[in-house]
Amino acid sequence: MSSFVITNLVVTLGMLQPGLGTAGTIGWQWANQSVNVAINSANANKSSPMTTAMLAKSYAIAVTASCSVALGLSRLVPRLRVSDGTRNVLKRLVPFAAVASAGALNAYLMRRGEIETGIDVRPVLSDAEKKKLEEEGKSERDVPSLGRSQKAAKLAVYETAASRVFNSSPVMIIPPMILYYIQQKAAWYKNLMEKEWVKARPRVATTIPIGLNLGLIAATSFAVLPLALAVFPQQQQ
């Protein structure tokens, strides 16, 4: 998870670009789910290994789900009988709906095998026992398993799926809302975009909102991700 922000920065920027067409929406959702599969695979419970067939099936379902939600909402939102301002805000939130739903589904599908086989459960150690392990150069993972528990696996998988929603929520909601406010309300932004040297350079005019978006995504990710990851403890009793 230490590389989560950097890994997701470009993909998140791509998904949050306003006005993505069908090809762009599919391409960026596909890229995002590819990253999610890699993260879920790397962080899965290794006491319940996943077969290549299970990995491929979960990957295909997650990509299909995210693309379907994103494209479906992209076509639904313009037809809603709401004000133009509300419609524009909802358009900015379409990527979040797709990422949140597919991210939770992705985590569940990739790790549902753990529920069937159970995961290793280890004894709760006292502070003295933990200190002794440290002196021996060992960790709690070196303590022999008491057995495998389906109940513990179910808790772990469900919390992991929920955590994917918590992880994506701030990054997929805060930056697009701030960018929308800046583009619609901020006088300094309007003055900047109306300057002659900007109008004379279409590439610069396109780069400015992208740069703002990238900065907002990076700042939000670094600030909020630790809080999102802390919603659930890494070890449960």
CSV table of C-alpha atoms in Angstrom, one decimal:
chain,number,residue,atom,x,y,z
A,1,MET,CA,0.0,0.0,0.0
A,2,SER,CA,3.0,2.3,0.3
A,3,SER,CA,2.9,2.8,-3.5
A,4,PHE,CA,-0.9,3.1,-3.7
A,5,VAL,CA,-0.9,6.9,-4.4
A,6,ILE,CA,1.8,6.8,-7.1
A,7,THR,CA,0.4,3.7,-8.7
A,8,ASN,CA,-3.1,5.2,-8.9
A,9,LEU,CA,-2.3,8.8,-9.7
A,10,VAL,CA,-2.3,8.6,-13.5
A,11,VAL,CA,-5.2,6.2,-13.7
A,12,THR,CA,-7.3,8.3,-11.4
A,13,LEU,CA,-6.5,11.4,-13.4
A,14,GLY,CA,-7.6,9.7,-16.5
A,15,MET,CA,-10.9,8.5,-15.1
A,16,LEU,CA,-11.7,12.0,-13.7
A,17,GLN,CA,-11.1,13.9,-16.9
A,18,PRO,CA,-14.4,15.7,-17.8
A,19,GLY,CA,-16.1,14.8,-21.1
A,20,LEU,CA,-14.6,11.3,-21.6
A,21,GLY,CA,-16.1,9.5,-24.6
A,22,THR,CA,-17.0,5.8,-24.7
A,23,ALA,CA,-13.5,4.7,-25.7
A,24,GLY,CA,-11.9,6.8,-23.0
A,25,THR,CA,-14.3,5.6,-20.3
A,26,ILE,CA,-13.7,2.0,-21.2
A,27,GLY,CA,-9.9,2.4,-21.4
A,28,TRP,CA,-9.5,4.1,-18.1
A,29,GLN,CA,-11.9,1.9,-16.2
A,30,TRP,CA,-10.1,-1.1,-17.7
A,31,ALA,CA,-6.7,0.3,-16.6
A,32,ASN,CA,-8.0,1.0,-13.1
A,33,GLN,CA,-9.4,-2.5,-12.6
A,34,SER,CA,-6.0,-3.9,-13.8
A,35,VAL,CA,-4.3,-1.9,-11.0
A,36,ASN,CA,-6.9,-3.1,-8.5
A,37,VAL,CA,-6.4,-6.8,-9.5
A,38,ALA,CA,-2.7,-6.4,-8.9
A,39,ILE,CA,-3.2,-4.7,-5.5
A,40,ASN,CA,-5.8,-7.3,-4.4
A,41,SER,CA,-3.6,-10.1,-5.5
A,42,ALA,CA,-0.5,-8.8,-3.8
A,43,ASN,CA,-2.4,-8.1,-0.5
A,44,ALA,CA,-4.5,-11.3,-0.4
A,45,ASN,CA,-4.2,-13.7,2.5
A,46,LYS,CA,-1.4,-16.0,1.4
A,47,SER,CA,-2.7,-18.9,3.5
A,48,SER,CA,-5.4,-19.2,0.8
A,49,PRO,CA,-3.6,-19.1,-2.6
A,50,MET,CA,-5.6,-18.2,-5.7
A,51,THR,CA,-5.5,-20.1,-9.0
A,52,THR,CA,-4.8,-18.4,-12.3
A,53,ALA,CA,-8.3,-19.3,-13.5
A,54,MET,CA,-9.9,-17.6,-10.5
A,55,LEU,CA,-7.7,-14.5,-11.0
A,56,ALA,CA,-8.7,-14.3,-14.7
A,57,LYS,CA,-12.4,-14.8,-13.9
A,58,SER,CA,-12.4,-12.1,-11.2
A,59,TYR,CA,-10.5,-9.7,-13.5
A,60,ALA,CA,-12.9,-10.2,-16.4
A,61,ILE,CA,-16.0,-9.7,-14.1
A,62,ALA,CA,-14.5,-6.6,-12.5
A,63,VAL,CA,-13.7,-4.9,-15.8
A,64,THR,CA,-17.1,-5.7,-17.2
A,65,ALA,CA,-18.8,-4.4,-14.1
A,66,SER,CA,-16.9,-1.1,-13.9
A,67,CYS,CA,-17.3,-0.4,-17.6
A,68,SER,CA,-21.0,-1.2,-17.5
A,69,VAL,CA,-21.7,1.1,-14.5
A,70,ALA,CA,-19.6,3.9,-16.0
A,71,LEU,CA,-21.2,3.7,-19.5
A,72,GLY,CA,-24.7,3.2,-18.1
A,73,LEU,CA,-24.6,6.2,-15.8
A,74,SER,CA,-22.9,8.3,-18.4
A,75,ARG,CA,-26.0,7.8,-20.6
A,76,LEU,CA,-28.5,8.0,-17.8
A,77,VAL,CA,-27.4,11.3,-16.2
A,78,PRO,CA,-28.1,13.5,-19.2
A,79,ARG,CA,-31.7,12.2,-19.3
A,80,LEU,CA,-32.4,13.1,-15.7
A,81,ARG,CA,-34.9,15.9,-15.1
A,82,VAL,CA,-32.6,18.0,-12.9
A,83,SER,CA,-31.0,21.4,-13.2
A,84,ASP,CA,-27.9,21.9,-15.4
A,85,GLY,CA,-25.8,22.4,-12.3
A,86,THR,CA,-26.9,19.2,-10.6
A,87,ARG,CA,-26.5,17.3,-13.9
A,88,ASN,CA,-22.9,18.6,-14.3
A,89,VAL,CA,-22.1,17.5,-10.7
A,90,LEU,CA,-23.6,14.1,-11.2
A,91,LYS,CA,-21.5,13.7,-14.4
A,92,ARG,CA,-18.4,14.3,-12.3
A,93,LEU,CA,-19.4,11.6,-9.9
A,94,VAL,CA,-20.0,8.8,-12.5
A,95,PRO,CA,-16.4,7.6,-12.2
A,96,PHE,CA,-16.7,7.3,-8.4
A,97,ALA,CA,-19.9,5.1,-8.7
A,98,ALA,CA,-18.1,2.8,-11.2
A,99,VAL,CA,-14.9,2.6,-9.2
A,100,ALA,CA,-16.6,2.1,-5.8
A,101,SER,CA,-19.0,-0.6,-7.0
A,102,ALA,CA,-16.4,-2.5,-9.1
A,103,GLY,CA,-13.6,-2.1,-6.5
A,104,ALA,CA,-15.7,-3.7,-3.8
A,105,LEU,CA,-16.8,-6.4,-6.3
A,106,ASN,CA,-13.2,-7.0,-7.4
A,107,ALA,CA,-12.0,-7.5,-3.9
A,108,TYR,CA,-14.8,-9.9,-3.0
A,109,LEU,CA,-14.4,-12.0,-6.2
A,110,MET,CA,-10.7,-12.3,-5.9
A,111,ARG,CA,-10.7,-13.3,-2.3
A,112,ARG,CA,-14.0,-15.2,-1.9
A,113,GLY,CA,-12.0,-18.4,-2.1
A,114,GLU,CA,-10.8,-17.5,1.4
A,115,ILE,CA,-14.3,-17.8,2.8
A,116,GLU,CA,-14.6,-21.3,1.5
A,117,THR,CA,-11.2,-22.6,2.7
A,118,GLY,CA,-10.9,-20.3,5.8
A,119,ILE,CA,-7.7,-18.4,6.8
A,120,ASP,CA,-5.1,-19.1,9.4
A,121,VAL,CA,-5.9,-17.9,13.0
A,122,ARG,CA,-3.1,-17.3,15.5
A,123,PRO,CA,-3.2,-16.9,19.3
A,124,VAL,CA,-3.4,-13.5,20.9
A,125,LEU,CA,0.0,-12.8,22.3
A,126,SER,CA,0.8,-10.9,25.5
A,127,ASP,CA,3.2,-8.0,25.5
A,128,ALA,CA,5.9,-10.2,27.1
A,129,GLU,CA,5.4,-12.8,24.4
A,130,LYS,CA,5.7,-10.2,21.6
A,131,LYS,CA,8.8,-8.8,23.1
A,132,LYS,CA,10.4,-12.3,23.3
A,133,LEU,CA,9.6,-12.8,19.6
A,134,GLU,CA,11.3,-9.5,18.7
A,135,GLU,CA,14.4,-10.5,20.7
A,136,GLU,CA,14.5,-13.7,18.7
A,137,GLY,CA,14.2,-11.8,15.4
A,138,LYS,CA,10.7,-13.2,14.7
A,139,SER,CA,7.3,-11.7,14.1
A,140,GLU,CA,3.7,-12.7,15.1
A,141,ARG,CA,3.4,-14.5,11.7
A,142,ASP,CA,6.0,-17.0,12.8
A,143,VAL,CA,3.7,-18.2,15.6
A,144,PRO,CA,2.1,-21.5,14.5
A,145,SER,CA,-1.6,-21.3,13.4
A,146,LEU,CA,-4.3,-22.6,15.7
A,147,GLY,CA,-6.3,-23.7,12.6
A,148,ARG,CA,-8.3,-22.2,9.8
A,149,SER,CA,-11.5,-20.2,10.3
A,150,GLN,CA,-14.2,-19.4,7.7
A,151,LYS,CA,-15.8,-16.8,10.0
A,152,ALA,CA,-12.5,-14.9,10.2
A,153,ALA,CA,-12.1,-15.1,6.5
A,154,LYS,CA,-15.6,-13.8,5.9
A,155,LEU,CA,-14.9,-10.8,8.2
A,156,ALA,CA,-11.6,-10.1,6.4
A,157,VAL,CA,-13.0,-10.3,2.9
A,158,TYR,CA,-16.1,-8.1,3.7
A,159,GLU,CA,-13.9,-5.5,5.4
A,160,THR,CA,-11.5,-5.5,2.5
A,161,ALA,CA,-14.3,-5.0,0.0
A,162,ALA,CA,-15.7,-2.1,2.1
A,163,SER,CA,-12.2,-0.6,2.5
A,164,ARG,CA,-11.9,-0.3,-1.3
A,165,VAL,CA,-14.9,2.0,-1.2
A,166,PHE,CA,-13.4,4.0,1.6
A,167,ASN,CA,-10.1,4.2,-0.2
A,168,SER,CA,-11.7,5.5,-3.5
A,169,SER,CA,-14.4,7.8,-2.0
A,170,PRO,CA,-12.2,10.9,-1.1
A,171,VAL,CA,-10.0,10.7,-4.2
A,172,MET,CA,-12.9,10.3,-6.6
A,173,ILE,CA,-15.2,12.9,-5.0
A,174,ILE,CA,-13.2,15.7,-3.5
A,175,PRO,CA,-10.9,16.6,-6.5
A,176,PRO,CA,-13.7,16.7,-9.2
A,177,MET,CA,-15.9,18.8,-6.9
A,178,ILE,CA,-13.2,21.3,-6.1
A,179,LEU,CA,-12.2,21.5,-9.8
A,180,TYR,CA,-15.8,22.0,-10.8
A,181,TYR,CA,-16.1,24.8,-8.3
A,182,ILE,CA,-12.9,26.4,-9.5
A,183,GLN,CA,-13.9,26.3,-13.1
A,184,GLN,CA,-17.4,27.6,-12.4
A,185,LYS,CA,-16.9,30.1,-9.6
A,186,ALA,CA,-13.2,31.1,-9.2
A,187,ALA,CA,-12.5,34.5,-10.7
A,188,TRP,CA,-8.8,33.9,-10.9
A,189,TYR,CA,-9.3,30.8,-13.0
A,190,LYS,CA,-11.6,32.6,-15.4
A,191,ASN,CA,-9.2,35.5,-15.7
A,192,LEU,CA,-6.3,33.1,-16.3
A,193,MET,CA,-8.2,31.2,-19.1
A,194,GLU,CA,-9.2,34.5,-20.7
A,195,LYS,CA,-5.7,35.9,-21.1
A,196,GLU,CA,-4.6,36.3,-24.6
A,197,TRP,CA,-1.5,34.2,-24.3
A,198,VAL,CA,-3.6,31.3,-23.0
A,199,LYS,CA,-6.2,31.7,-25.8
A,200,ALA,CA,-3.4,31.7,-28.4
A,201,ARG,CA,-2.1,28.4,-27.1
A,202,PRO,CA,-4.9,25.7,-27.1
A,203,ARG,CA,-2.4,23.2,-25.6
A,204,VAL,CA,-1.8,25.4,-22.6
A,205,ALA,CA,-5.5,25.9,-22.1
A,206,THR,CA,-6.0,22.2,-22.0
A,207,THR,CA,-3.0,21.5,-19.8
A,208,ILE,CA,-4.1,24.0,-17.0
A,209,PRO,CA,-7.2,22.1,-15.8
A,210,ILE,CA,-5.3,18.8,-16.2
A,211,GLY,CA,-2.5,20.1,-14.0
A,212,LEU,CA,-5.0,21.4,-11.4
A,213,ASN,CA,-6.8,18.1,-11.4
A,214,LEU,CA,-3.5,16.2,-10.9
A,215,GLY,CA,-2.4,18.4,-8.0
A,216,LEU,CA,-5.8,18.0,-6.3
A,217,ILE,CA,-5.8,14.2,-6.7
A,218,ALA,CA,-2.2,13.9,-5.4
A,219,ALA,CA,-2.9,16.2,-2.4
A,220,THR,CA,-6.1,14.4,-1.5
A,221,SER,CA,-4.6,11.0,-1.9
A,222,PHE,CA,-1.6,11.7,0.4
A,223,ALA,CA,-3.8,13.4,3.0
A,224,VAL,CA,-6.8,11.1,3.1
A,225,LEU,CA,-5.5,7.6,2.2
A,226,PRO,CA,-4.0,6.9,5.7
A,227,LEU,CA,-7.3,7.8,7.3
A,228,ALA,CA,-9.2,5.5,4.8
A,229,LEU,CA,-6.8,2.6,5.5
A,230,ALA,CA,-7.3,3.1,9.3
A,231,VAL,CA,-11.0,2.5,9.2
A,232,PHE,CA,-10.4,-1.2,9.9
A,233,PRO,CA,-7.6,-2.7,11.9
A,234,GLN,CA,-5.0,-4.9,10.2
A,235,GLN,CA,-5.5,-7.6,12.9
A,236,GLN,CA,-8.8,-8.6,14.4
A,237,GLN,CA,-9.6,-10.5,17.6
